[in-house]
Structure formats: structure tokens, C-alpha cells
């Protein structure tokens, strides 16, 4: 006899997500993955996430070290990373789901005070001006200076999964999964005036140097974690870390990304 699928379930604090959590708990045996002792949750096979895309992003950051697949059900707005919510046949849906592997970006940054930070980003790493003055940033790709001085509101590097998020709003390209590329996208660039960014090999290393950081302060954000007053930011794909997302066959992520290009 096959071992029953052991599921953990976490929910956003919204009324919709909490009501969904209560319904799931009535129908299925749920393992509490929020317990601090790892031994108490090591039997879990999958994490069911109830909420929107933002909450899924938080869940992946919080639990990616567990090396467990994530199966989301949309209790938010867009739900790009989520499946349709239904409490029925949950175990069967998870068993039949297709998986997509995501690789996050690793960001190393240093601020004006000389403090170093290291963060992961599943969607994108962004740099933003902190004041009324535009940022001045030098861009280096694989140890070659490609843009000696960019004057803009900022710049970002996006993964394929993140290319449909803020990157798309900034007129960056939508990248199909499996394309093995990342997007380098400027935010409201003034100089170079006509530069639209670049598509880079996923193995590329990207370095941003903030010019005049005291006069033109810049912050950097890895998904939702911000570091202010930075002087340099280095980014590369973290291939040692992988995140598995599960999707119903009719709602797979690759098809959603393709559809976004025709919206």
C-alpha cells in the first residue's frame, strides 16, 4: 500500500485565505510545518499555500531550505503562481500536478557604512533612487563594463518567473521558462536615452556600482527585502538552490508566461 501524501498548509492572514485554511483542515490531515523543530515536520511531502502571489513569494523564501515542493491555491488577486482554489480532490490534484523548477538570484551588496548583505531573490533584484535626484549607476556584465554611466530612476535584474512581474511593468521582456536567460531592465532611463536593457545568459554575473552615492542615494530590493544607501550590488543565479512549484496540468506556469506575451 502506498504511503499517504503528507501535506502541510499555510495561509495568508486575509479572511478568504483563512476560511480556505479552515475548510482544508476539516477535510485533510494537515502537518504543522511552522513548528521550530525540524524533526516534527520531516515527513511532509508538499506545502500547500493559500493566498496570492505575494504570499507565495513569502512562503518560498521562508521554507525553500526544506527542499519541499509548493502547491499554491489562489485566494488573492492575480494568482500567477497559484492554481485555482478548490478543496475537492486536493491529494489527487497534487499527485497529478506538473512541476517547474525555479532558481533564485543571489545578491551581494555593500552600503555606505561598509556593511555587507547577502540575499536571495526569486522574482527580481531592483535598484531605486532614494531622493529627488536620478541615480547614476555603472553596469558591468561578466567583468566587462557595458554601461559606464546610466542616469535613471533605477535598474533591475529579473528571473524568467519574475519577468512577468515588475519587470513587465517596466517594459522589460517576458522570458519563457527554460530559456536560460535573465533580463536586465532600466527604470525610466534618461541616459543612455534609447537603451532598453538587455537579455543575458543565466550564468552571467551583473555588478552595479552606484556613482555619487552620497549625493544620489540608492536602495536595492531583493524581492521584498530592502537595503538602503548601497554603493555596489553584485548578482548571479544561485544554481545550488532550486524551488519546485506544482501546477495543475491545465494551469502550468510555462503556458501562463506565454499567454502574458499576448495580453
PDB file of C-alpha atoms in Angstrom:
ATOM      1  CA  UNK A   1       0.000   0.000   0.000  1.00  0.00           C
ATOM      2  CA  UNK A   2       1.340   3.424  -0.947  1.00  0.00           C
ATOM      3  CA  UNK A   3       2.168   5.827   1.861  1.00  0.00           C
ATOM      4  CA  UNK A   4      -0.473   8.609   2.090  1.00  0.00           C
ATOM      5  CA  UNK A   5       0.679  12.014   0.901  1.00  0.00           C
ATOM      6  CA  UNK A   6       1.638  14.171   3.877  1.00  0.00           C
ATOM      7  CA  UNK A   7       0.728  17.816   3.309  1.00  0.00           C
ATOM      8  CA  UNK A   8       1.473  20.995   5.197  1.00  0.00           C
ATOM      9  CA  UNK A   9      -0.774  24.001   4.671  1.00  0.00           C
ATOM     10  CA  UNK A  10      -0.085  27.684   5.298  1.00  0.00           C
ATOM     11  CA  UNK A  11      -2.416  30.615   4.659  1.00  0.00           C
ATOM     12  CA  UNK A  12      -2.260  34.373   4.354  1.00  0.00           C
ATOM     13  CA  UNK A  13      -3.968  36.469   7.043  1.00  0.00           C
ATOM     14  CA  UNK A  14      -6.820  37.538   4.762  1.00  0.00           C
ATOM     15  CA  UNK A  15     -10.369  36.384   5.527  1.00  0.00           C
ATOM     16  CA  UNK A  16     -10.570  34.448   2.269  1.00  0.00           C
ATOM     17  CA  UNK A  17      -7.306  32.591   2.849  1.00  0.00           C
ATOM     18  CA  UNK A  18      -8.125  31.835   6.491  1.00  0.00           C
ATOM     19  CA  UNK A  19     -11.568  30.479   5.533  1.00  0.00           C
ATOM     20  CA  UNK A  20      -9.911  28.274   2.907  1.00  0.00           C
ATOM     21  CA  UNK A  21      -7.434  27.041   5.510  1.00  0.00           C
ATOM     22  CA  UNK A  22     -10.284  26.068   7.849  1.00  0.00           C
ATOM     23  CA  UNK A  23     -12.008  24.162   5.044  1.00  0.00           C
ATOM     24  CA  UNK A  24      -8.825  22.312   4.089  1.00  0.00           C
ATOM     25  CA  UNK A  25      -8.166  21.404   7.728  1.00  0.00           C
ATOM     26  CA  UNK A  26     -11.651  19.878   8.002  1.00  0.00           C
ATOM     27  CA  UNK A  27     -11.113  17.609   5.013  1.00  0.00           C
ATOM     28  CA  UNK A  28      -7.478  16.591   5.295  1.00  0.00           C
ATOM     29  CA  UNK A  29      -4.864  15.769   7.880  1.00  0.00           C
ATOM     30  CA  UNK A  30      -2.505  18.749   7.925  1.00  0.00           C
ATOM     31  CA  UNK A  31       1.058  18.726   9.257  1.00  0.00           C
ATOM     32  CA  UNK A  32       2.084  21.898  11.106  1.00  0.00           C
ATOM     33  CA  UNK A  33       5.251  22.981   9.290  1.00  0.00           C
ATOM     34  CA  UNK A  34       5.584  26.121  11.391  1.00  0.00           C
ATOM     35  CA  UNK A  35       6.941  24.120  14.334  1.00  0.00           C
ATOM     36  CA  UNK A  36      10.505  25.046  15.132  1.00  0.00           C
ATOM     37  CA  UNK A  37      11.788  21.502  15.489  1.00  0.00           C
ATOM     38  CA  UNK A  38      12.639  20.154  12.035  1.00  0.00           C
ATOM     39  CA  UNK A  39      12.162  16.520  13.138  1.00  0.00           C
ATOM     40  CA  UNK A  40       8.464  17.173  13.677  1.00  0.00           C
ATOM     41  CA  UNK A  41       7.886  18.136  10.041  1.00  0.00           C
ATOM     42  CA  UNK A  42      10.381  15.994   8.134  1.00  0.00           C
ATOM     43  CA  UNK A  43       7.604  13.634   6.931  1.00  0.00           C
ATOM     44  CA  UNK A  44       5.952  16.410   4.894  1.00  0.00           C
ATOM     45  CA  UNK A  45       5.768  15.795   1.129  1.00  0.00           C
ATOM     46  CA  UNK A  46       4.358  19.119  -0.090  1.00  0.00           C
ATOM     47  CA  UNK A  47       3.481  22.598   1.176  1.00  0.00           C
ATOM     48  CA  UNK A  48       0.040  23.871   0.180  1.00  0.00           C
ATOM     49  CA  UNK A  49      -0.020  27.676   0.062  1.00  0.00           C
ATOM     50  CA  UNK A  50      -3.295  29.622   0.317  1.00  0.00           C
ATOM     51  CA  UNK A  51      -3.108  33.284  -0.714  1.00  0.00           C
ATOM     52  CA  UNK A  52      -1.895  35.380  -3.616  1.00  0.00           C
ATOM     53  CA  UNK A  53       1.390  35.697  -5.475  1.00  0.00           C
ATOM     54  CA  UNK A  54       2.918  37.898  -2.770  1.00  0.00           C
ATOM     55  CA  UNK A  55       2.190  35.356  -0.064  1.00  0.00           C
ATOM     56  CA  UNK A  56       3.540  32.535  -2.243  1.00  0.00           C
ATOM     57  CA  UNK A  57       6.756  34.532  -2.632  1.00  0.00           C
ATOM     58  CA  UNK A  58       6.997  34.891   1.158  1.00  0.00           C
ATOM     59  CA  UNK A  59       6.327  31.174   1.630  1.00  0.00           C
ATOM     60  CA  UNK A  60       9.044  30.181  -0.828  1.00  0.00           C
ATOM     61  CA  UNK A  61      11.558  32.406   0.942  1.00  0.00           C
ATOM     62  CA  UNK A  62      10.577  31.078   4.355  1.00  0.00           C
ATOM     63  CA  UNK A  63      10.589  27.380   3.515  1.00  0.00           C
ATOM     64  CA  UNK A  64      12.865  26.936   0.488  1.00  0.00           C
ATOM     65  CA  UNK A  65      15.537  25.377   2.721  1.00  0.00           C
ATOM     66  CA  UNK A  66      13.162  22.456   3.392  1.00  0.00           C
ATOM     67  CA  UNK A  67      13.528  21.322  -0.250  1.00  0.00           C
ATOM     68  CA  UNK A  68       9.794  20.641  -0.484  1.00  0.00           C
ATOM     69  CA  UNK A  69       7.515  21.366  -3.478  1.00  0.00           C
ATOM     70  CA  UNK A  70       4.979  24.196  -3.229  1.00  0.00           C
ATOM     71  CA  UNK A  71       1.387  23.836  -4.450  1.00  0.00           C
ATOM     72  CA  UNK A  72      -0.475  27.133  -4.345  1.00  0.00           C
ATOM     73  CA  UNK A  73      -4.208  27.784  -4.489  1.00  0.00           C
ATOM     74  CA  UNK A  74      -5.298  31.305  -5.297  1.00  0.00           C
ATOM     75  CA  UNK A  75      -7.029  33.223  -2.514  1.00  0.00           C
ATOM     76  CA  UNK A  76      -5.645  36.564  -3.696  1.00  0.00           C
ATOM     77  CA  UNK A  77      -5.963  38.734  -6.807  1.00  0.00           C
ATOM     78  CA  UNK A  78      -3.878  37.719  -9.836  1.00  0.00           C
ATOM     79  CA  UNK A  79      -2.615  34.324  -8.700  1.00  0.00           C
ATOM     80  CA  UNK A  80       0.002  33.950 -11.423  1.00  0.00           C
ATOM     81  CA  UNK A  81       1.956  31.443  -9.318  1.00  0.00           C
ATOM     82  CA  UNK A  82      -1.183  29.738  -7.990  1.00  0.00           C
ATOM     83  CA  UNK A  83      -3.713  27.111  -9.009  1.00  0.00           C
ATOM     84  CA  UNK A  84      -7.469  27.583  -8.846  1.00  0.00           C
ATOM     85  CA  UNK A  85      -8.803  27.210  -5.316  1.00  0.00           C
ATOM     86  CA  UNK A  86     -10.914  24.137  -4.626  1.00  0.00           C
ATOM     87  CA  UNK A  87     -10.857  21.939  -1.512  1.00  0.00           C
ATOM     88  CA  UNK A  88     -12.054  18.910  -3.506  1.00  0.00           C
ATOM     89  CA  UNK A  89      -9.655  16.198  -4.715  1.00  0.00           C
ATOM     90  CA  UNK A  90      -6.645  18.065  -3.324  1.00  0.00           C
ATOM     91  CA  UNK A  91      -4.487  14.953  -2.877  1.00  0.00           C
ATOM     92  CA  UNK A  92      -5.265  13.768  -6.419  1.00  0.00           C
ATOM     93  CA  UNK A  93      -4.545  17.208  -7.873  1.00  0.00           C
ATOM     94  CA  UNK A  94      -1.165  17.360  -6.152  1.00  0.00           C
ATOM     95  CA  UNK A  95      -0.305  13.850  -7.334  1.00  0.00           C
ATOM     96  CA  UNK A  96      -1.193  14.771 -10.951  1.00  0.00           C
ATOM     97  CA  UNK A  97       0.478  18.190 -10.900  1.00  0.00           C
ATOM     98  CA  UNK A  98       3.347  19.151 -13.162  1.00  0.00           C
ATOM     99  CA  UNK A  99       6.472  20.633 -11.619  1.00  0.00           C
ATOM    100  CA  UNK A 100       8.549  23.671 -12.595  1.00  0.00           C
ATOM    101  CA  UNK A 101      11.977  24.344 -11.116  1.00  0.00           C
ATOM    102  CA  UNK A 102      12.941  27.933 -10.279  1.00  0.00           C
ATOM    103  CA  UNK A 103      16.448  29.171  -9.490  1.00  0.00           C
ATOM    104  CA  UNK A 104      16.736  32.376  -7.437  1.00  0.00           C
ATOM    105  CA  UNK A 105      19.189  35.223  -7.857  1.00  0.00           C
ATOM    106  CA  UNK A 106      21.811  35.739  -5.156  1.00  0.00           C
ATOM    107  CA  UNK A 107      22.553  39.374  -4.358  1.00  0.00           C
ATOM    108  CA  UNK A 108      25.636  40.686  -2.568  1.00  0.00           C
ATOM    109  CA  UNK A 109      25.529  44.354  -1.633  1.00  0.00           C
ATOM    110  CA  UNK A 110      27.508  46.844   0.442  1.00  0.00           C
ATOM    111  CA  UNK A 111      26.205  50.105   1.886  1.00  0.00           C
ATOM    112  CA  UNK A 112      27.877  53.425   2.615  1.00  0.00           C
ATOM    113  CA  UNK A 113      28.728  52.285   6.130  1.00  0.00           C
ATOM    114  CA  UNK A 114      30.697  49.328   4.754  1.00  0.00           C
ATOM    115  CA  UNK A 115      28.187  46.708   5.896  1.00  0.00           C
ATOM    116  CA  UNK A 116      27.678  43.710   3.608  1.00  0.00           C
ATOM    117  CA  UNK A 117      24.385  41.922   2.913  1.00  0.00           C
ATOM    118  CA  UNK A 118      23.616  38.682   1.087  1.00  0.00           C
ATOM    119  CA  UNK A 119      20.031  37.977  -0.035  1.00  0.00           C
ATOM    120  CA  UNK A 120      18.099  35.743  -2.428  1.00  0.00           C
ATOM    121  CA  UNK A 121      15.516  36.952  -4.941  1.00  0.00           C
ATOM    122  CA  UNK A 122      13.041  34.664  -6.709  1.00  0.00           C
ATOM    123  CA  UNK A 123      11.493  37.418  -8.864  1.00  0.00           C
ATOM    124  CA  UNK A 124      13.999  40.239  -9.207  1.00  0.00           C
ATOM    125  CA  UNK A 125      16.717  42.408  -7.706  1.00  0.00           C
ATOM    126  CA  UNK A 126      15.927  46.109  -8.149  1.00  0.00           C
ATOM    127  CA  UNK A 127      17.817  49.349  -7.542  1.00  0.00           C
ATOM    128  CA  UNK A 128      15.898  52.583  -6.890  1.00  0.00           C
ATOM    129  CA  UNK A 129      16.833  56.214  -6.368  1.00  0.00           C
ATOM    130  CA  UNK A 130      16.099  57.359  -2.804  1.00  0.00           C
ATOM    131  CA  UNK A 131      15.842  61.088  -3.449  1.00  0.00           C
ATOM    132  CA  UNK A 132      14.568  63.611  -5.990  1.00  0.00           C
ATOM    133  CA  UNK A 133      17.787  63.210  -7.997  1.00  0.00           C
ATOM    134  CA  UNK A 134      18.163  60.429 -10.525  1.00  0.00           C
ATOM    135  CA  UNK A 135      20.579  57.627  -9.752  1.00  0.00           C
ATOM    136  CA  UNK A 136      23.912  57.301 -11.523  1.00  0.00           C
ATOM    137  CA  UNK A 137      24.911  53.665 -11.936  1.00  0.00           C
ATOM    138  CA  UNK A 138      27.741  51.856 -13.746  1.00  0.00           C
ATOM    139  CA  UNK A 139      26.762  48.437 -15.120  1.00  0.00           C
ATOM    140  CA  UNK A 140      29.270  45.609 -15.524  1.00  0.00           C
ATOM    141  CA  UNK A 141      28.426  42.209 -17.021  1.00  0.00           C
ATOM    142  CA  UNK A 142      30.891  39.349 -16.630  1.00  0.00           C
ATOM    143  CA  UNK A 143      33.683  41.764 -15.656  1.00  0.00           C
ATOM    144  CA  UNK A 144      33.157  43.974 -18.732  1.00  0.00           C
ATOM    145  CA  UNK A 145      31.771  47.487 -18.263  1.00  0.00           C
ATOM    146  CA  UNK A 146      28.756  47.657 -20.569  1.00  0.00           C
ATOM    147  CA  UNK A 147      27.199  50.946 -19.412  1.00  0.00           C
ATOM    148  CA  UNK A 148      29.796  53.353 -17.926  1.00  0.00           C
ATOM    149  CA  UNK A 149      27.126  55.706 -16.575  1.00  0.00           C
ATOM    150  CA  UNK A 150      23.379  55.197 -16.583  1.00  0.00           C
ATOM    151  CA  UNK A 151      21.190  58.036 -15.318  1.00  0.00           C
ATOM    152  CA  UNK A 152      17.779  56.666 -14.373  1.00  0.00           C
ATOM    153  CA  UNK A 153      15.265  56.027 -11.623  1.00  0.00           C
ATOM    154  CA  UNK A 154      16.904  52.628 -11.236  1.00  0.00           C
ATOM    155  CA  UNK A 155      17.501  49.235 -12.829  1.00  0.00           C
ATOM    156  CA  UNK A 156      16.557  45.613 -12.184  1.00  0.00           C
ATOM    157  CA  UNK A 157      17.567  42.049 -12.970  1.00  0.00           C
ATOM    158  CA  UNK A 158      14.663  39.591 -13.311  1.00  0.00           C
ATOM    159  CA  UNK A 159      14.396  35.813 -13.485  1.00  0.00           C
ATOM    160  CA  UNK A 160      12.067  34.179 -16.057  1.00  0.00           C
ATOM    161  CA  UNK A 161       9.430  33.645 -13.342  1.00  0.00           C
ATOM    162  CA  UNK A 162       9.831  37.265 -12.230  1.00  0.00           C
ATOM    163  CA  UNK A 163       9.838  38.656 -15.763  1.00  0.00           C
ATOM    164  CA  UNK A 164       6.025  38.881 -15.722  1.00  0.00           C
ATOM    165  CA  UNK A 165       6.011  40.964 -12.526  1.00  0.00           C
ATOM    166  CA  UNK A 166       7.665  44.360 -12.012  1.00  0.00           C
ATOM    167  CA  UNK A 167       9.969  43.733 -14.966  1.00  0.00           C
ATOM    168  CA  UNK A 168       6.967  43.586 -17.298  1.00  0.00           C
ATOM    169  CA  UNK A 169       5.528  46.796 -15.817  1.00  0.00           C
ATOM    170  CA  UNK A 170       8.867  48.478 -16.574  1.00  0.00           C
ATOM    171  CA  UNK A 171       8.553  47.402 -20.244  1.00  0.00           C
ATOM    172  CA  UNK A 172      11.054  44.594 -19.807  1.00  0.00           C
ATOM    173  CA  UNK A 173      10.748  41.396 -21.875  1.00  0.00           C
ATOM    174  CA  UNK A 174       8.732  38.393 -20.723  1.00  0.00           C
ATOM    175  CA  UNK A 175      11.028  35.364 -20.662  1.00  0.00           C
ATOM    176  CA  UNK A 176       9.803  31.789 -21.260  1.00  0.00           C
ATOM    177  CA  UNK A 177      10.818  29.224 -18.672  1.00  0.00           C
ATOM    178  CA  UNK A 178      13.755  27.138 -19.801  1.00  0.00           C
ATOM    179  CA  UNK A 179      15.163  29.939 -21.946  1.00  0.00           C
ATOM    180  CA  UNK A 180      18.239  30.104 -19.667  1.00  0.00           C
ATOM    181  CA  UNK A 181      18.334  33.888 -19.748  1.00  0.00           C
ATOM    182  CA  UNK A 182      17.703  36.752 -17.335  1.00  0.00           C
ATOM    183  CA  UNK A 183      16.505  40.279 -18.036  1.00  0.00           C
ATOM    184  CA  UNK A 184      18.454  43.473 -17.335  1.00  0.00           C
ATOM    185  CA  UNK A 185      15.891  46.288 -17.435  1.00  0.00           C
ATOM    186  CA  UNK A 186      16.401  50.042 -16.793  1.00  0.00           C
ATOM    187  CA  UNK A 187      13.756  52.033 -14.910  1.00  0.00           C
ATOM    188  CA  UNK A 188      12.874  55.328 -16.644  1.00  0.00           C
ATOM    189  CA  UNK A 189      16.366  55.846 -18.119  1.00  0.00           C
ATOM    190  CA  UNK A 190      17.458  59.377 -19.070  1.00  0.00           C
ATOM    191  CA  UNK A 191      20.916  58.361 -20.325  1.00  0.00           C
ATOM    192  CA  UNK A 192      21.580  56.298 -22.387  1.00  0.00           C
ATOM    193  CA  UNK A 193      18.307  57.707 -23.737  1.00  0.00           C
ATOM    194  CA  UNK A 194      17.286  54.868 -26.048  1.00  0.00           C
ATOM    195  CA  UNK A 195      18.720  51.958 -24.074  1.00  0.00           C
ATOM    196  CA  UNK A 196      16.004  49.361 -23.423  1.00  0.00           C
ATOM    197  CA  UNK A 197      18.090  46.920 -21.417  1.00  0.00           C
ATOM    198  CA  UNK A 198      19.492  43.513 -22.332  1.00  0.00           C
ATOM    199  CA  UNK A 199      18.868  39.788 -22.229  1.00  0.00           C
ATOM    200  CA  UNK A 200      21.733  37.918 -20.580  1.00  0.00           C
ATOM    201  CA  UNK A 201      22.784  34.315 -20.206  1.00  0.00           C
ATOM    202  CA  UNK A 202      21.500  32.957 -16.892  1.00  0.00           C
ATOM    203  CA  UNK A 203      25.107  32.245 -15.876  1.00  0.00           C
ATOM    204  CA  UNK A 204      26.064  35.902 -16.223  1.00  0.00           C
ATOM    205  CA  UNK A 205      27.241  37.954 -13.285  1.00  0.00           C
ATOM    206  CA  UNK A 206      25.951  41.517 -13.107  1.00  0.00           C
ATOM    207  CA  UNK A 207      27.502  44.262 -10.983  1.00  0.00           C
ATOM    208  CA  UNK A 208      26.038  47.698 -10.310  1.00  0.00           C
ATOM    209  CA  UNK A 209      28.279  50.462  -8.940  1.00  0.00           C
ATOM    210  CA  UNK A 210      26.462  53.481  -7.556  1.00  0.00           C
ATOM    211  CA  UNK A 211      28.174  56.695  -8.657  1.00  0.00           C
ATOM    212  CA  UNK A 212      27.921  59.674  -6.291  1.00  0.00           C
ATOM    213  CA  UNK A 213      26.150  57.523  -3.637  1.00  0.00           C
ATOM    214  CA  UNK A 214      26.053  60.290  -1.016  1.00  0.00           C
ATOM    215  CA  UNK A 215      24.629  62.910  -3.365  1.00  0.00           C
ATOM    216  CA  UNK A 216      22.382  60.450  -5.227  1.00  0.00           C
ATOM    217  CA  UNK A 217      21.485  57.721  -2.704  1.00  0.00           C
ATOM    218  CA  UNK A 218      20.223  54.377  -3.987  1.00  0.00           C
ATOM    219  CA  UNK A 219      18.464  51.444  -2.318  1.00  0.00           C
ATOM    220  CA  UNK A 220      18.311  47.853  -3.514  1.00  0.00           C
ATOM    221  CA  UNK A 221      15.482  45.358  -3.053  1.00  0.00           C
ATOM    222  CA  UNK A 222      15.685  41.568  -3.346  1.00  0.00           C
ATOM    223  CA  UNK A 223      12.007  40.660  -3.865  1.00  0.00           C
ATOM    224  CA  UNK A 224      10.672  42.384  -0.719  1.00  0.00           C
ATOM    225  CA  UNK A 225      13.817  42.911   1.387  1.00  0.00           C
ATOM    226  CA  UNK A 226      15.354  46.388   1.088  1.00  0.00           C
ATOM    227  CA  UNK A 227      18.879  47.632   1.800  1.00  0.00           C
ATOM    228  CA  UNK A 228      19.334  51.406   1.707  1.00  0.00           C
ATOM    229  CA  UNK A 229      22.304  53.627   0.822  1.00  0.00           C
ATOM    230  CA  UNK A 230      24.114  50.992  -1.216  1.00  0.00           C
ATOM    231  CA  UNK A 231      27.352  51.569  -3.089  1.00  0.00           C
ATOM    232  CA  UNK A 232      27.596  48.279  -5.003  1.00  0.00           C
ATOM    233  CA  UNK A 233      25.370  45.335  -5.870  1.00  0.00           C
ATOM    234  CA  UNK A 234      26.549  42.033  -7.396  1.00  0.00           C
ATOM    235  CA  UNK A 235      24.058  39.492  -8.754  1.00  0.00           C
ATOM    236  CA  UNK A 236      24.250  35.970 -10.124  1.00  0.00           C
ATOM    237  CA  UNK A 237      21.957  32.963 -10.401  1.00  0.00           C
ATOM    238  CA  UNK A 238      22.105  30.652  -7.385  1.00  0.00           C
ATOM    239  CA  UNK A 239      22.112  27.277  -9.136  1.00  0.00           C
ATOM    240  CA  UNK A 240      22.723  25.337  -5.924  1.00  0.00           C
ATOM    241  CA  UNK A 241      19.288  26.399  -4.704  1.00  0.00           C
ATOM    242  CA  UNK A 242      16.190  25.171  -6.512  1.00  0.00           C
ATOM    243  CA  UNK A 243      12.498  25.708  -5.799  1.00  0.00           C
ATOM    244  CA  UNK A 244       9.846  23.339  -7.125  1.00  0.00           C
ATOM    245  CA  UNK A 245       6.402  24.727  -7.929  1.00  0.00           C
ATOM    246  CA  UNK A 246       3.480  22.403  -8.710  1.00  0.00           C
ATOM    247  CA  UNK A 247       0.712  23.286 -11.170  1.00  0.00           C
ATOM    248  CA  UNK A 248      -2.419  21.581 -12.395  1.00  0.00           C
ATOM    249  CA  UNK A 249      -1.832  20.351 -15.985  1.00  0.00           C
ATOM    250  CA  UNK A 250      -4.312  22.890 -17.384  1.00  0.00           C
ATOM    251  CA  UNK A 251      -2.708  25.785 -15.471  1.00  0.00           C
ATOM    252  CA  UNK A 252       1.031  25.176 -15.922  1.00  0.00           C
ATOM    253  CA  UNK A 253       3.406  28.102 -15.456  1.00  0.00           C
ATOM    254  CA  UNK A 254       5.064  27.863 -18.862  1.00  0.00           C
ATOM    255  CA  UNK A 255       1.725  28.310 -20.643  1.00  0.00           C
ATOM    256  CA  UNK A 256       0.853  31.266 -18.394  1.00  0.00           C
ATOM    257  CA  UNK A 257       4.100  33.025 -19.271  1.00  0.00           C
ATOM    258  CA  UNK A 258       3.465  32.507 -22.983  1.00  0.00           C
ATOM    259  CA  UNK A 259      -0.075  33.891 -22.639  1.00  0.00           C
ATOM    260  CA  UNK A 260       1.257  37.017 -20.905  1.00  0.00           C
ATOM    261  CA  UNK A 261       3.027  37.945 -24.147  1.00  0.00           C
ATOM    262  CA  UNK A 262      -0.309  38.165 -25.971  1.00  0.00           C
ATOM    263  CA  UNK A 263      -2.330  40.031 -23.327  1.00  0.00           C
TER     264      UNK A 263
END
